Amino acid sequence: LLGKMLECGMLERDRQTLKRRSASLLKHLMVDEMLLMLLQAEDILTGNMAESIMAEPTSQKRSWHLLQILPKRGPGAFSCFCAALRETNQQFLSDMLTQCPERDGVERHMKVDGNVNIRCHSMEFSLDADSPIKSPVLPCSADFYHSHCQKAYSMTSSPRGLALVISNVTFDPSVTTELDTRKGGEVDNEVLRKVFTELDYLVSLHVDLTAEAMKSCIESFSRRPDHRAVDSCVVCLLSHGVEGAVYGTDGQLLQLDWVFKAFDNAHCPLLQNKPKMFFIQACRGDEMDVGVEQIDGPIRTGSPSCEQRDAGRERQNESHPGQGGHDGRRIKLPQRSDMICGFASLKGTAAMRNTKKGSWFIQDLDMALRLHARDTHLADILMQVKSFFGFFLFFTAIFISSV
């Protein structure tokens, strides 16, 4: 009886709204574990349904699968879906579904946060500068891809690659008193998870790890057999730091040189000849410019609410790895190749972070990827990001968003 009720229970008005907005939902909807957990908590989805949705290989297919199920899940499915959208920072999609003129026969203009007009029937969303909603990631055109694919890395696998995000926000006060909570760091986590999911990466997020746990996590990730079937890899490390290292929550340092080594051609053969992208949000020293809002570090400055410092001192350790490769007639590879690393700050300087909006580097990286991933080499994208400094070991271009 319950199954029958759920099968036919959605109101026709709600069913038609989902149908009319399906194209936009397929384009913009972010279906992830959090969204599905919220729907499961309201008994809109079963565990098996959530698993089958997450098993879909692309973000768009996950969205399509969910939209096929929702109309059959009872009269409360529509309102629960809209509530889940709001909980996962997809307010604009909830507004699109609940406040559009087709639902009451009247075309109207709405206010979002008291600032910005949205005209539903045109599907145009103009949001205020403080809104977390970003431009969707768009694929490159077929013409652009075919005219550049011979000069670029292959980025056609689905998923496009695996992405690892390790973010340390809260540090253990019993072992270190110099490393304050990185307020705003949780915003960065969500930003990175969303943008790389939209770019069709399988994202693994780990929060508040000791240095040893970070090392173990990275080792496990670098050895995943899934790397064989994908075209690229992303690693994001967010923490307090010094030149050449980042802190674990226990105040111990993880050397970045070790991180890069874990993904080189000798230690991670499944990623040979594939682009490996690293993004490091951490300080590399104590120096700072005058007039900044916030820095990412352990010693508080004069501001009581939003200024912090994230710096320590560590002897610079520059190692020069030997050459890797195979003997005989095989072509030898350098031990480290096909890597790019974007740092949030220059050598010797502090990284900037806003306690409400997240770090400057991650904010700018997110927007630059969303606007330019479809037709711009990653090295050129990073040059548009404020406070960026990186080393480049790519031999061909990366266009992250492909057809």
CSV table of C-alpha atoms in Angstrom, one decimal:
chain,number,residue,atom,x,y,z
A,1,LEU,CA,0.0,0.0,0.0
A,2,LEU,CA,2.8,2.4,0.9
A,3,GLY,CA,4.6,1.6,-2.3
A,4,LYS,CA,1.5,2.2,-4.4
A,5,MET,CA,0.9,5.6,-2.6
A,6,LEU,CA,4.5,6.7,-3.3
A,7,GLU,CA,4.2,5.6,-6.9
A,8,CYS,CA,1.4,8.0,-7.7
A,9,GLY,CA,1.6,10.5,-4.9
A,10,MET,CA,3.4,13.5,-6.4
A,11,LEU,CA,1.2,16.4,-7.2
A,12,GLU,CA,0.7,17.0,-10.9
A,13,ARG,CA,1.8,20.6,-10.5
A,14,ASP,CA,5.1,19.5,-8.9
A,15,ARG,CA,5.6,16.8,-11.5
A,16,GLN,CA,5.2,19.2,-14.3
A,17,THR,CA,7.5,21.7,-12.7
A,18,LEU,CA,10.3,19.1,-12.6
A,19,LYS,CA,9.6,18.2,-16.2
A,20,ARG,CA,9.7,21.8,-17.4
A,21,ARG,CA,12.9,22.5,-15.5
A,22,SER,CA,14.6,19.2,-16.3
A,23,ALA,CA,17.0,20.6,-18.9
A,24,SER,CA,18.3,23.3,-16.4
A,25,LEU,CA,18.4,20.8,-13.6
A,26,LEU,CA,20.5,18.4,-15.7
A,27,LYS,CA,22.9,21.2,-16.5
A,28,HIS,CA,23.3,22.7,-13.0
A,29,LEU,CA,22.2,20.2,-10.4
A,30,MET,CA,25.0,18.8,-8.1
A,31,VAL,CA,24.0,15.3,-7.0
A,32,ASP,CA,26.4,14.2,-4.3
A,33,GLU,CA,26.3,12.1,-1.1
A,34,MET,CA,25.1,15.0,1.1
A,35,LEU,CA,22.0,15.7,-1.2
A,36,LEU,CA,21.1,12.0,-1.3
A,37,MET,CA,21.6,11.6,2.5
A,38,LEU,CA,19.2,14.4,3.1
A,39,LEU,CA,16.6,12.8,0.8
A,40,GLN,CA,17.2,9.4,2.6
A,41,ALA,CA,16.6,11.1,6.0
A,42,GLU,CA,13.2,12.1,4.8
A,43,ASP,CA,12.4,8.6,3.4
A,44,ILE,CA,12.3,10.0,-0.1
A,45,LEU,CA,15.1,7.7,-1.3
A,46,THR,CA,16.0,4.2,-0.1
A,47,GLY,CA,19.6,3.2,0.5
A,48,ASN,CA,19.6,1.1,-2.7
A,49,MET,CA,18.3,4.0,-4.7
A,50,ALA,CA,21.0,6.3,-3.4
A,51,GLU,CA,23.7,3.7,-4.2
A,52,SER,CA,22.4,3.2,-7.8
A,53,ILE,CA,22.4,7.0,-8.4
A,54,MET,CA,25.9,7.4,-7.1
A,55,ALA,CA,27.0,4.5,-9.3
A,56,GLU,CA,26.3,6.5,-12.4
A,57,PRO,CA,29.6,7.5,-14.1
A,58,THR,CA,28.9,11.2,-14.7
A,59,SER,CA,27.3,14.1,-12.8
A,60,GLN,CA,24.7,14.6,-15.5
A,61,LYS,CA,23.7,10.9,-15.4
A,62,ARG,CA,23.4,11.0,-11.6
A,63,SER,CA,21.1,14.0,-12.0
A,64,TRP,CA,19.0,12.3,-14.7
A,65,HIS,CA,18.7,9.1,-12.5
A,66,LEU,CA,17.5,11.1,-9.5
A,67,LEU,CA,14.9,13.1,-11.6
A,68,GLN,CA,13.5,9.8,-12.9
A,69,ILE,CA,12.9,8.6,-9.4
A,70,LEU,CA,11.6,11.7,-7.6
A,71,PRO,CA,8.2,11.9,-9.3
A,72,LYS,CA,7.4,8.4,-8.0
A,73,ARG,CA,8.3,9.1,-4.4
A,74,GLY,CA,5.1,10.6,-3.0
A,75,PRO,CA,3.6,14.0,-2.3
A,76,GLY,CA,6.4,15.2,-0.1
A,77,ALA,CA,9.2,14.4,-2.6
A,78,PHE,CA,9.1,17.8,-4.3
A,79,SER,CA,9.3,19.9,-1.1
A,80,CYS,CA,12.0,17.7,0.4
A,81,PHE,CA,14.0,17.9,-2.8
A,82,CYS,CA,13.8,21.7,-2.7
A,83,ALA,CA,14.8,21.7,1.0
A,84,ALA,CA,17.8,19.5,0.2
A,85,LEU,CA,18.8,21.9,-2.5
A,86,ARG,CA,18.9,24.7,-0.1
A,87,GLU,CA,20.9,22.7,2.5
A,88,THR,CA,23.5,21.9,-0.2
A,89,ASN,CA,24.0,25.5,-1.3
A,90,GLN,CA,21.8,25.2,-4.4
A,91,GLN,CA,19.3,27.8,-3.4
A,92,PHE,CA,19.1,29.2,-6.9
A,93,LEU,CA,17.7,25.8,-8.1
A,94,SER,CA,15.2,25.7,-5.3
A,95,ASP,CA,14.1,29.2,-6.2
A,96,MET,CA,13.8,28.2,-9.8
A,97,LEU,CA,11.5,25.3,-8.9
A,98,THR,CA,9.3,27.0,-6.2
A,99,GLN,CA,9.0,30.6,-7.3
A,100,CYS,CA,8.6,30.4,-11.1
A,101,PRO,CA,5.5,31.9,-12.7
A,102,GLU,CA,4.2,28.6,-14.1
A,103,ARG,CA,3.4,27.4,-10.6
A,104,ASP,CA,0.8,30.2,-10.1
A,105,GLY,CA,0.2,31.6,-13.6
A,106,VAL,CA,1.8,34.9,-12.9
A,107,GLU,CA,5.1,36.2,-14.2
A,108,ARG,CA,7.0,38.0,-11.5
A,109,HIS,CA,10.3,39.3,-10.4
A,110,MET,CA,11.8,38.1,-7.2
A,111,LYS,CA,14.4,39.4,-4.7
A,112,VAL,CA,17.3,37.2,-3.6
A,113,ASP,CA,18.8,38.3,-0.3
A,114,GLY,CA,17.1,41.6,-0.8
A,115,ASN,CA,19.5,42.6,-3.6
A,116,VAL,CA,19.1,40.9,-6.9
A,117,ASN,CA,16.2,40.3,-9.3
A,118,ILE,CA,15.6,36.9,-10.8
A,119,ARG,CA,13.3,36.5,-13.7
A,120,CYS,CA,12.2,32.8,-13.6
A,121,HIS,CA,10.8,32.3,-17.1
A,122,SER,CA,14.1,33.4,-18.7
A,123,MET,CA,16.3,31.2,-16.5
A,124,GLU,CA,18.6,34.1,-15.9
A,125,PHE,CA,20.2,34.3,-12.4
A,126,SER,CA,22.0,37.4,-11.3
A,127,LEU,CA,23.3,37.0,-7.8
A,128,ASP,CA,24.9,39.4,-5.4
A,129,ALA,CA,28.7,39.3,-4.8
A,130,ASP,CA,28.4,37.6,-1.5
A,131,SER,CA,26.4,34.7,-2.8
A,132,PRO,CA,28.1,31.3,-2.9
A,133,ILE,CA,26.4,30.4,-6.2
A,134,LYS,CA,29.0,30.3,-9.0
A,135,SER,CA,28.8,30.1,-12.8
A,136,PRO,CA,28.4,26.5,-13.9
A,137,VAL,CA,31.3,24.7,-15.4
A,138,LEU,CA,30.7,24.4,-19.2
A,139,PRO,CA,32.2,21.8,-21.6
A,140,CYS,CA,34.3,23.1,-24.5
A,141,SER,CA,32.8,23.1,-27.9
A,142,ALA,CA,33.4,20.1,-30.2
A,143,ASP,CA,35.2,22.4,-32.7
A,144,PHE,CA,37.5,23.7,-30.1
A,145,TYR,CA,38.3,20.3,-28.7
A,146,HIS,CA,39.1,18.7,-32.1
A,147,SER,CA,41.2,21.6,-33.1
A,148,HIS,CA,43.4,21.4,-30.0
A,149,CYS,CA,43.3,17.7,-28.9
A,150,GLN,CA,46.5,16.8,-30.8
A,151,LYS,CA,48.4,19.4,-28.7
A,152,ALA,CA,46.9,18.6,-25.3
A,153,TYR,CA,46.6,15.8,-22.8
A,154,SER,CA,43.7,13.4,-23.4
A,155,MET,CA,40.9,14.4,-21.0
A,156,THR,CA,38.1,12.3,-22.3
A,157,SER,CA,37.7,9.6,-19.6
A,158,SER,CA,34.6,9.7,-17.4
A,159,PRO,CA,35.3,10.3,-14.6
A,160,ARG,CA,38.0,12.6,-15.8
A,161,GLY,CA,40.2,11.6,-12.8
A,162,LEU,CA,40.4,11.1,-9.1
A,163,ALA,CA,40.7,14.2,-6.8
A,164,LEU,CA,41.9,14.2,-3.2
A,165,VAL,CA,41.2,17.1,-0.9
A,166,ILE,CA,42.9,17.1,2.6
A,167,SER,CA,41.8,20.1,4.7
A,168,ASN,CA,43.0,20.8,8.2
A,169,VAL,CA,40.7,23.3,9.9
A,170,THR,CA,40.9,22.5,13.7
A,171,PHE,CA,44.3,21.7,15.3
A,172,ASP,CA,44.8,19.8,18.6
A,173,PRO,CA,45.5,22.4,21.3
A,174,SER,CA,47.0,19.7,23.6
A,175,VAL,CA,50.0,19.2,21.3
A,176,THR,CA,50.3,22.6,19.6
A,177,THR,CA,49.2,26.1,20.9
A,178,GLU,CA,50.5,28.0,17.9
A,179,LEU,CA,48.1,26.8,15.2
A,180,ASP,CA,44.7,28.4,15.5
A,181,THR,CA,41.6,27.1,13.9
A,182,ARG,CA,41.5,28.0,10.2
A,183,LYS,CA,38.2,29.8,10.2
A,184,GLY,CA,36.7,29.8,6.7
A,185,GLY,CA,38.5,26.6,5.8
A,186,GLU,CA,35.3,24.6,5.7
A,187,VAL,CA,34.1,26.9,3.0
A,188,ASP,CA,37.1,26.0,0.9
A,189,ASN,CA,36.3,22.3,1.3
A,190,GLU,CA,32.8,22.7,-0.2
A,191,VAL,CA,34.1,25.0,-3.0
A,192,LEU,CA,36.7,22.4,-4.1
A,193,ARG,CA,34.4,19.5,-3.8
A,194,LYS,CA,31.8,21.2,-5.9
A,195,VAL,CA,34.0,22.5,-8.7
A,196,PHE,CA,35.9,19.3,-9.2
A,197,THR,CA,32.7,17.2,-9.1
A,198,GLU,CA,31.3,19.5,-11.8
A,199,LEU,CA,34.5,18.9,-13.7
A,200,ASP,CA,33.7,15.2,-13.5
A,201,TYR,CA,36.3,14.1,-10.9
A,202,LEU,CA,35.6,11.6,-8.2
A,203,VAL,CA,36.4,13.7,-5.1
A,204,SER,CA,37.6,12.3,-1.8
A,205,LEU,CA,37.5,14.8,1.1
A,206,HIS,CA,39.4,14.2,4.3
A,207,VAL,CA,39.3,16.7,7.2
A,208,ASP,CA,41.6,17.3,10.2
A,209,LEU,CA,44.3,14.7,9.8
A,210,THR,CA,47.6,14.4,11.7
A,211,ALA,CA,50.7,14.5,9.6
A,212,GLU,CA,51.0,10.7,9.7
A,213,ALA,CA,47.4,10.3,8.8
A,214,MET,CA,47.9,12.7,5.9
A,215,LYS,CA,50.8,10.6,4.7
A,216,SER,CA,48.8,7.4,4.9
A,217,CYS,CA,45.9,8.9,3.1
A,218,ILE,CA,48.1,10.2,0.3
A,219,GLU,CA,49.8,6.9,-0.1
A,220,SER,CA,46.5,5.0,-0.3
A,221,PHE,CA,45.2,7.5,-2.8
A,222,SER,CA,48.3,7.3,-5.0
A,223,ARG,CA,48.1,3.5,-5.1
A,224,ARG,CA,44.4,3.3,-6.1
A,225,PRO,CA,44.1,1.0,-9.2
A,226,ASP,CA,41.3,3.4,-10.5
A,227,HIS,CA,44.1,5.7,-11.8
A,228,ARG,CA,44.7,3.3,-14.6
A,229,ALA,CA,41.3,4.0,-16.2
A,230,VAL,CA,41.3,7.8,-15.9
A,231,ASP,CA,43.2,10.6,-17.6
A,232,SER,CA,44.3,12.9,-14.7
A,233,CYS,CA,44.7,13.4,-11.0
A,234,VAL,CA,44.1,16.3,-8.6
A,235,VAL,CA,45.5,16.7,-5.1
A,236,CYS,CA,44.6,19.7,-2.8
A,237,LEU,CA,46.2,20.3,0.5
A,238,LEU,CA,44.8,23.0,2.8
A,239,SER,CA,46.4,23.7,6.2
A,240,HIS,CA,48.8,25.9,8.1
A,241,GLY,CA,52.3,25.7,6.6
A,242,VAL,CA,55.9,26.8,6.1
A,243,GLU,CA,58.1,26.8,3.1
A,244,GLY,CA,58.2,23.3,1.7
A,245,ALA,CA,55.8,21.7,4.2
A,246,VAL,CA,52.2,21.7,5.6
A,247,TYR,CA,51.1,21.0,9.2
A,248,GLY,CA,49.0,18.1,10.4
A,249,THR,CA,46.5,18.7,13.2
A,250,ASP,CA,49.2,17.4,15.7
A,251,GLY,CA,51.6,20.2,14.8
A,252,GLN,CA,53.9,17.9,12.9
A,253,LEU,CA,55.0,18.7,9.3
A,254,LEU,CA,54.4,16.8,6.1
A,255,GLN,CA,57.1,17.6,3.5
A,256,LEU,CA,55.7,18.6,0.1
A,257,ASP,CA,58.6,17.0,-1.6
A,258,TRP,CA,57.5,13.7,-0.2
A,259,VAL,CA,54.0,14.4,-1.6
A,260,PHE,CA,55.2,15.0,-5.1
A,261,LYS,CA,57.4,12.0,-4.9
A,262,ALA,CA,54.4,9.8,-4.1
A,263,PHE,CA,53.0,10.7,-7.5
A,264,ASP,CA,56.2,10.6,-9.7
A,265,ASN,CA,56.7,8.2,-12.5
A,266,ALA,CA,58.6,5.7,-10.3
A,267,HIS,CA,56.1,5.6,-7.4
A,268,CYS,CA,52.8,6.0,-9.2
A,269,PRO,CA,53.2,4.3,-12.6
A,270,LEU,CA,49.5,4.3,-13.3
A,271,LEU,CA,49.7,8.1,-13.7
A,272,GLN,CA,52.7,8.1,-16.1
A,273,ASN,CA,52.2,10.6,-19.0
A,274,LYS,CA,49.0,11.9,-17.3
A,275,PRO,CA,48.6,15.4,-15.8
A,276,LYS,CA,48.9,15.5,-12.0
A,277,MET,CA,47.6,18.8,-10.6
A,278,PHE,CA,48.5,20.0,-7.0
A,279,PHE,CA,46.9,23.0,-5.2
A,280,ILE,CA,48.4,24.0,-1.9
A,281,GLN,CA,46.6,26.5,0.4
A,282,ALA,CA,49.1,27.2,3.1
A,283,CYS,CA,51.6,29.8,4.2
A,284,ARG,CA,55.2,29.6,3.0
A,285,GLY,CA,56.6,32.1,5.5
A,286,ASP,CA,55.9,35.1,7.7
A,287,GLU,CA,56.1,38.1,5.3
A,288,MET,CA,52.9,39.9,4.5
A,289,ASP,CA,51.8,42.9,2.5
A,290,VAL,CA,50.3,45.9,4.3
A,291,GLY,CA,46.6,46.5,4.2
A,292,VAL,CA,45.4,42.9,3.8
A,293,GLU,CA,42.2,41.5,5.4
A,294,GLN,CA,43.4,38.2,6.7
A,295,ILE,CA,46.3,35.9,6.6
A,296,ASP,CA,46.4,32.2,7.1
A,297,GLY,CA,48.4,31.6,10.2
A,298,PRO,CA,48.8,30.8,13.9
A,299,ILE,CA,49.6,34.2,15.6
A,300,ARG,CA,46.6,36.6,15.9
A,301,THR,CA,46.9,40.1,14.7
A,302,GLY,CA,45.1,43.1,16.0
A,303,SER,CA,41.7,42.2,14.5
A,304,PRO,CA,39.5,40.4,17.0
A,305,SER,CA,37.3,38.7,14.4
A,306,CYS,CA,39.0,37.9,11.1
A,307,GLU,CA,42.7,38.3,11.1
A,308,GLN,CA,45.0,35.3,11.7
A,309,ARG,CA,48.4,34.1,10.7
A,310,ASP,CA,49.5,30.8,9.5
A,311,ALA,CA,53.2,30.5,9.5
A,312,GLY,CA,56.1,28.7,11.1
A,313,ARG,CA,59.7,28.3,10.3
A,314,GLU,CA,61.3,25.3,8.8
A,315,ARG,CA,64.7,24.8,7.2
A,316,GLN,CA,64.4,24.7,3.5
A,317,ASN,CA,65.1,21.3,2.2
A,318,GLU,CA,65.7,21.1,-1.5
A,319,SER,CA,66.2,17.6,-2.9
A,320,HIS,CA,67.1,16.6,-6.4
A,321,PRO,CA,65.6,13.2,-7.2
A,322,GLY,CA,67.4,11.0,-9.5
A,323,GLN,CA,66.2,10.0,-13.0
A,324,GLY,CA,63.7,7.2,-13.2
A,325,GLY,CA,62.7,5.1,-16.2
A,326,HIS,CA,63.3,1.6,-17.6
A,327,ASP,CA,66.4,0.1,-19.0
A,328,GLY,CA,66.7,-1.6,-22.5
A,329,ARG,CA,64.8,-0.3,-25.5
A,330,ARG,CA,62.0,1.4,-23.5
A,331,ILE,CA,61.8,5.2,-23.6
A,332,LYS,CA,62.9,6.6,-20.3
A,333,LEU,CA,60.8,9.2,-18.5
A,334,PRO,CA,62.1,11.8,-16.1
A,335,GLN,CA,61.3,10.8,-12.5
A,336,ARG,CA,59.0,13.8,-12.2
A,337,SER,CA,57.0,15.0,-15.2
A,338,ASP,CA,53.5,16.0,-16.1
A,339,MET,CA,53.0,17.8,-12.8
A,340,ILE,CA,51.8,21.3,-12.0
A,341,CYS,CA,51.5,22.9,-8.6
A,342,GLY,CA,49.7,26.1,-7.6
A,343,PHE,CA,50.6,27.7,-4.3
A,344,ALA,CA,48.4,30.2,-2.5
A,345,SER,CA,51.5,32.4,-1.7
A,346,LEU,CA,54.9,33.2,-2.9
A,347,LYS,CA,58.0,31.7,-1.2
A,348,GLY,CA,58.4,33.3,2.3
A,349,THR,CA,55.0,34.9,2.4
A,350,ALA,CA,51.7,34.2,4.2
A,351,ALA,CA,48.5,33.0,2.5
A,352,MET,CA,45.3,35.0,2.7
A,353,ARG,CA,42.0,33.7,4.0
A,354,ASN,CA,38.7,35.3,4.8
A,355,THR,CA,37.0,33.8,7.8
A,356,LYS,CA,33.5,33.8,6.1
A,357,LYS,CA,34.2,33.4,2.4
A,358,GLY,CA,37.3,31.1,2.6
A,359,SER,CA,40.8,31.6,1.3
A,360,TRP,CA,41.5,34.0,-1.5
A,361,PHE,CA,43.4,31.5,-3.6
A,362,ILE,CA,40.6,28.9,-3.5
A,363,GLN,CA,38.0,31.5,-4.3
A,364,ASP,CA,39.9,32.7,-7.3
A,365,LEU,CA,40.9,29.3,-8.4
A,366,ASP,CA,37.2,28.2,-8.3
A,367,MET,CA,36.0,31.1,-10.4
A,368,ALA,CA,38.9,30.8,-12.9
A,369,LEU,CA,38.2,27.1,-13.4
A,370,ARG,CA,34.5,27.7,-13.9
A,371,LEU,CA,35.1,30.5,-16.4
A,372,HIS,CA,38.0,29.1,-18.4
A,373,ALA,CA,38.4,25.3,-17.9
A,374,ARG,CA,36.7,24.7,-21.3
A,375,ASP,CA,39.1,26.5,-23.5
A,376,THR,CA,42.2,27.7,-21.6
A,377,HIS,CA,45.4,25.8,-20.7
A,378,LEU,CA,45.6,25.3,-16.9
A,379,ALA,CA,48.9,27.1,-16.7
A,380,ASP,CA,47.2,30.2,-18.2
A,381,ILE,CA,44.2,29.8,-15.8
A,382,LEU,CA,46.5,29.8,-12.8
A,383,MET,CA,48.2,33.0,-14.0
A,384,GLN,CA,44.8,34.7,-13.6
A,385,VAL,CA,44.6,33.6,-10.0
A,386,LYS,CA,45.7,36.2,-7.4
A,387,SER,CA,48.6,35.2,-5.1
A,388,PHE,CA,49.5,32.3,-7.3
A,389,PHE,CA,53.0,30.9,-7.7
A,390,GLY,CA,53.7,27.4,-9.1
A,391,PHE,CA,56.2,25.3,-10.9
A,392,PHE,CA,55.4,23.9,-14.2
A,393,LEU,CA,56.5,20.6,-15.6
A,394,PHE,CA,53.9,20.1,-18.3
A,395,PHE,CA,54.9,19.4,-21.9
A,396,THR,CA,51.5,19.8,-23.4
A,397,ALA,CA,48.4,21.8,-22.6
A,398,ILE,CA,45.7,20.8,-20.2
A,399,PHE,CA,42.1,21.8,-21.0
A,400,ILE,CA,40.3,20.4,-18.0
A,401,SER,CA,36.7,20.6,-19.3
A,402,SER,CA,36.4,18.6,-22.5
A,403,VAL,CA,33.5,17.6,-24.7
